[in-house]
Amino acid sequence: MKAVLDHIGIAVRNLDEALAFYRDALGLPVEAHEDVESQGVRASFLPAGGVELELLEATAPESPIARYLEKHGPGLHHITLRVEDIAAALARLKARGVRLIDETPRNGASGSLVAFVHPSSAHGVLVELKQVLYTEKPREA
Amino acid sequence: MKAVLDHIGIAVRNLDEALAFYRDALGLPVEAHEDVESQGVRASFLPAGGVELELLEATAPESPIARYLEKHGPGLHHITLRVEDIAAALARLKARGVRLIDETPRNGASGSLVAFVHPSSAHGVLVELKQVLYTEKPREA
């Protein structure tokens, strides 16, 4: 199956301070900001070539990013690979005994389906698979 | 300054077992293998769109990757951003008070200059900057 890197998720304690480094010091542009209340997270997306860095700040104390920061501190959180057929990808991984967090795809942001592979099967890496169903209008920065 | 993601380094305990997941189960191609004796590391490069995943296995007990694995376990180790002028990038970061591991660029693999930013200034992420000086003949897988 064909897979391309879509983005890298980086957990940060403070989005504004993280933007002072990634945007202002490194000079990366910011394409979009999103506030996902249901996930207790707000995010900024910074294109770096064909992929994006996704800076993630927790907005609720029990959110996955808050729990990650508490346990590990800030840093590289996950990578997202875009595949053409997420159901086929999950079936292939399952047949090989790969441990999945999501056995079936669930709705992601912006018209996508997503599923996570468990880090124990991906050598310590939280791998998200993503299938784009349709393209929404471009996000505003 | 313009910066594009070049690759993501992933520290693994066993390269063959990691390839069983990233190459065989996920289906990513392998472009090259490298054995860098001076760094105590061997690596496989797997293209995933315009960027590569670099799987890193320690081959010496005192190598940076061996020490990383001992402290953190396997997982996402660093990201590498390609810039056009690494000296200018380092000067810009230094002027903003960013802590650098390498104050001046050093020789990297395949005709490149590289320098690392300290994770304490990059919100927990080990960021490598890279400037390509010339392109060697394509690597063999």
Coordinates of C-alpha atoms in Angstrom, one line a residue:
Chain A
M1 CA 0.0 0.0 0.0
K2 CA 1.1 3.5 -0.7
A3 CA 1.6 5.7 2.3
V4 CA 2.9 9.3 2.5
L5 CA 3.7 11.4 5.6
D6 CA 0.8 13.8 6.2
H7 CA 2.0 15.5 9.4
I8 CA 3.9 15.3 12.6
G9 CA 2.1 16.0 15.9
I10 CA 4.2 17.8 18.6
A11 CA 2.8 18.1 22.1
V12 CA 3.6 21.5 23.7
R13 CA 2.7 23.0 27.0
N14 CA 2.0 26.5 25.5
L15 CA 1.1 27.1 21.9
D16 CA 2.2 30.7 21.9
E17 CA 5.6 29.9 23.2
A18 CA 6.0 27.1 20.7
L19 CA 5.0 29.4 17.9
A20 CA 7.7 31.8 19.1
F21 CA 10.2 29.1 18.2
Y22 CA 8.7 27.2 15.2
R23 CA 7.2 30.3 13.5
D24 CA 9.2 33.3 14.6
A25 CA 12.7 31.8 15.1
L26 CA 12.7 28.9 12.6
G27 CA 10.6 31.0 10.2
L28 CA 7.9 28.4 9.3
P29 CA 4.6 29.8 8.0
V30 CA 1.4 29.1 9.9
E31 CA -1.4 27.7 7.6
A32 CA -4.2 27.3 10.1
H33 CA -5.3 27.2 13.7
E34 CA -7.9 24.9 15.0
D35 CA -9.7 24.5 18.4
V36 CA -11.1 21.0 18.8
E37 CA -13.2 21.3 21.9
S38 CA -14.3 17.6 21.9
Q39 CA -10.7 16.5 22.0
G40 CA -9.6 19.2 24.5
V41 CA -6.9 20.5 22.2
R42 CA -6.0 23.5 20.1
A43 CA -3.5 23.2 17.3
S44 CA -1.5 25.2 14.8
F45 CA -0.5 23.8 11.5
L46 CA 2.9 24.8 10.0
P47 CA 3.7 23.6 6.5
A48 CA 7.3 22.5 6.0
G49 CA 7.5 21.3 2.5
G50 CA 4.9 18.7 1.5
V51 CA 4.1 17.9 5.2
E52 CA 3.0 19.9 8.2
L53 CA 4.1 20.3 11.8
E54 CA 1.0 20.2 14.0
L55 CA 1.6 21.9 17.4
L56 CA -0.8 20.6 20.0
E57 CA -1.7 22.3 23.3
A58 CA -4.2 20.8 25.8
T59 CA -7.2 22.9 26.7
A60 CA -8.7 20.4 29.1
P61 CA -6.9 18.6 32.0
E62 CA -8.2 15.1 31.1
S63 CA -7.5 15.3 27.3
P64 CA -5.1 12.9 25.7
I65 CA -2.5 15.6 25.1
A66 CA -2.7 16.8 28.7
R67 CA -2.2 13.2 29.9
Y68 CA 0.7 12.8 27.4
L69 CA 2.4 16.0 28.7
E70 CA 2.0 14.9 32.3
K71 CA 3.7 11.5 31.6
H72 CA 6.3 12.4 29.0
G73 CA 6.7 16.1 28.9
P74 CA 6.6 18.0 25.6
G75 CA 8.0 16.6 22.3
L76 CA 7.2 14.5 19.3
H77 CA 3.8 12.9 19.8
H78 CA 2.7 11.1 16.7
I79 CA 3.2 10.8 12.9
T80 CA 0.3 10.6 10.5
L81 CA 0.6 8.6 7.3
R82 CA -2.0 9.2 4.5
V83 CA -3.2 6.0 2.8
E84 CA -5.6 5.5 -0.1
D85 CA -7.8 2.9 1.6
I86 CA -7.7 2.9 5.4
A87 CA -10.0 -0.1 5.7
A88 CA -7.6 -2.2 3.5
A89 CA -4.6 -0.9 5.5
L90 CA -6.1 -1.9 8.8
A91 CA -7.1 -5.3 7.5
R92 CA -3.5 -5.8 6.3
L93 CA -2.0 -4.7 9.6
K94 CA -4.4 -6.9 11.6
A95 CA -3.6 -9.9 9.5
R96 CA 0.0 -9.5 10.5
G97 CA -0.8 -9.3 14.2
V98 CA -0.2 -5.5 14.5
R99 CA -1.9 -4.1 17.6
L100 CA -4.4 -1.4 16.7
I101 CA -5.9 1.3 19.0
D102 CA -8.8 1.7 16.5
E103 CA -9.9 -1.6 14.8
T104 CA -12.2 0.3 12.6
P105 CA -11.7 3.9 11.2
R106 CA -13.4 6.8 12.9
N107 CA -14.2 10.3 11.6
G108 CA -11.2 12.7 11.7
A109 CA -11.0 16.4 10.9
S110 CA -11.8 17.9 7.5
G111 CA -13.5 15.0 5.8
S112 CA -11.1 12.3 6.7
L113 CA -11.2 8.8 8.3
V114 CA -8.4 8.0 10.9
A115 CA -7.2 5.1 13.0
F116 CA -4.3 4.8 15.4
V117 CA -1.8 1.9 15.5
H118 CA -0.6 1.1 19.0
P119 CA 3.0 2.2 19.7
S120 CA 3.9 -1.2 21.1
S121 CA 3.6 -2.5 17.5
A122 CA 5.3 0.5 15.9
H123 CA 8.5 0.5 17.9
G124 CA 7.5 3.2 20.3
V125 CA 5.9 5.5 17.7
L126 CA 2.2 6.5 17.8
V127 CA 1.2 6.1 14.1
E128 CA -2.0 7.5 12.8
L129 CA -3.4 6.4 9.5
K130 CA -5.6 8.8 7.6
Q131 CA -7.7 8.6 4.5
V132 CA -9.0 11.8 2.9
L133 CA -12.6 11.4 1.8
Y134 CA -13.1 14.8 0.3
T135 CA -11.3 18.1 0.4
E136 CA -12.9 21.0 2.2
K137 CA -12.4 24.5 1.2
P138 CA -8.9 25.7 2.2
R139 CA -8.5 26.6 5.9
E140 CA -7.9 30.2 6.9
A141 CA -4.8 31.0 8.9
Chain B
M1 CA 14.0 31.4 6.1
K2 CA 12.5 28.5 4.1
A3 CA 12.6 25.2 5.8
V4 CA 11.2 21.8 4.6
L5 CA 11.1 18.6 6.4
D6 CA 13.8 16.2 5.2
H7 CA 13.3 13.2 7.4
I8 CA 12.2 11.9 10.8
G9 CA 14.6 9.8 12.8
I10 CA 13.1 6.9 14.8
A11 CA 15.3 5.0 17.3
V12 CA 14.6 1.3 17.3
R13 CA 16.1 -1.6 19.3
N14 CA 16.3 -3.9 16.3
L15 CA 16.3 -2.7 12.7
D16 CA 15.1 -6.0 11.2
E17 CA 12.1 -6.1 13.5
A18 CA 11.3 -2.5 12.8
L19 CA 11.5 -3.2 9.0
A20 CA 9.0 -6.0 9.5
F21 CA 6.5 -3.3 10.6
Y22 CA 7.4 -0.2 8.6
R23 CA 8.4 -2.0 5.3
D24 CA 6.4 -5.3 5.4
A25 CA 3.2 -4.4 7.3
L26 CA 2.9 -0.7 6.4
G27 CA 4.3 -1.3 2.9
L28 CA 6.8 1.5 2.8
P29 CA 9.6 1.0 0.3
V30 CA 13.2 1.0 1.5
E31 CA 15.5 3.4 -0.4
A32 CA 18.8 2.8 1.3
H33 CA 20.7 1.2 4.2
E34 CA 23.7 2.9 5.8
D35 CA 26.2 1.8 8.4
V36 CA 27.9 4.8 10.0
E37 CA 30.6 3.2 12.2
S38 CA 31.8 6.5 13.5
Q39 CA 28.4 7.2 15.0
G40 CA 27.8 3.7 16.2
V41 CA 24.6 3.4 14.2
R42 CA 23.0 1.7 11.2
A43 CA 20.0 3.1 9.5
S44 CA 17.4 2.3 6.9
F45 CA 15.7 5.1 4.9
L46 CA 12.0 4.6 3.9
P47 CA 10.5 7.3 1.6
A48 CA 7.0 8.3 2.6
G49 CA 6.0 11.0 0.1
G50 CA 8.6 13.9 -0.1
V51 CA 10.2 12.9 3.2
E52 CA 11.9 9.8 4.6
L53 CA 11.5 7.8 7.8
E54 CA 15.0 7.0 9.1
L55 CA 15.1 3.9 11.3
L56 CA 18.1 4.0 13.6
E57 CA 19.7 1.0 15.4
A58 CA 22.7 1.4 17.7
T59 CA 25.7 -0.7 16.8
A60 CA 27.9 0.4 19.8
P61 CA 26.9 0.6 23.5
E62 CA 28.1 4.2 24.0
S63 CA 26.6 5.6 20.8
P64 CA 24.0 8.5 21.1
I65 CA 21.2 6.2 19.9
A66 CA 22.2 3.5 22.4
R67 CA 22.1 6.1 25.2
Y68 CA 18.8 7.4 23.9
L69 CA 17.2 4.0 23.9
E70 CA 18.5 3.3 27.4
K71 CA 16.9 6.5 28.7
H72 CA 13.7 6.8 26.7
G73 CA 13.1 3.5 24.9
P74 CA 12.3 3.3 21.2
G75 CA 10.4 6.0 19.4
L76 CA 10.5 9.3 17.6
H77 CA 14.0 10.6 18.0
H78 CA 14.5 13.7 15.9
I79 CA 13.2 15.7 12.9
T80 CA 15.5 17.2 10.3
L81 CA 14.6 20.4 8.5
R82 CA 16.4 21.3 5.3
V83 CA 17.4 25.0 5.0
E84 CA 19.1 26.8 2.2
D85 CA 21.8 28.6 4.3
I86 CA 22.5 26.8 7.6
A87 CA 25.0 29.4 8.8
A88 CA 22.4 32.2 8.4
A89 CA 19.8 30.0 10.1
L90 CA 22.1 29.3 13.1
A91 CA 22.9 33.1 13.4
R92 CA 19.2 33.9 13.4
L93 CA 18.4 31.3 16.1
K94 CA 21.3 32.4 18.2
A95 CA 20.2 36.0 18.0
R96 CA 16.9 35.0 19.4
G97 CA 18.5 33.2 22.4
V98 CA 17.8 29.6 21.0
R99 CA 20.1 27.1 22.7
L100 CA 22.1 25.2 20.1
I101 CA 24.0 21.9 20.4
D102 CA 26.1 22.8 17.4
E103 CA 27.0 26.5 17.3
T104 CA 28.7 26.0 13.9
P105 CA 27.6 23.5 11.2
R106 CA 29.5 20.2 11.0
N107 CA 29.8 17.7 8.1
G108 CA 26.9 15.4 7.7
A109 CA 26.3 12.5 5.4
S110 CA 26.1 12.7 1.6
G111 CA 27.6 16.1 1.1
S112 CA 25.7 18.1 3.7
L113 CA 26.2 20.4 6.6
V114 CA 24.2 19.7 9.8
A115 CA 23.6 21.3 13.2
F116 CA 21.3 20.4 16.1
V117 CA 19.1 22.7 18.1
H118 CA 18.8 21.7 21.8
P119 CA 15.4 20.2 22.7
S120 CA 15.0 22.6 25.6
S121 CA 14.6 25.4 23.1
A122 CA 12.4 23.4 20.7
H123 CA 9.7 22.3 23.1
G124 CA 11.1 18.8 23.7
V125 CA 12.0 18.1 20.1
L126 CA 15.5 17.3 18.9
V127 CA 15.6 19.5 15.7
E128 CA 18.4 18.9 13.2
L129 CA 19.1 21.6 10.5
K130 CA 20.6 20.4 7.3
Q131 CA 22.0 22.2 4.2
V132 CA 22.7 20.1 1.1
L133 CA 26.0 21.2 -0.5
Y134 CA 25.9 18.9 -3.5
T135 CA 24.0 15.8 -4.5
E136 CA 25.8 12.5 -4.6
K137 CA 24.8 9.8 -7.0
P138 CA 21.6 8.1 -5.9
R139 CA 22.0 5.7 -3.0
E140 CA 21.4 2.0 -3.7
A141 CA 18.8 0.1 -1.7

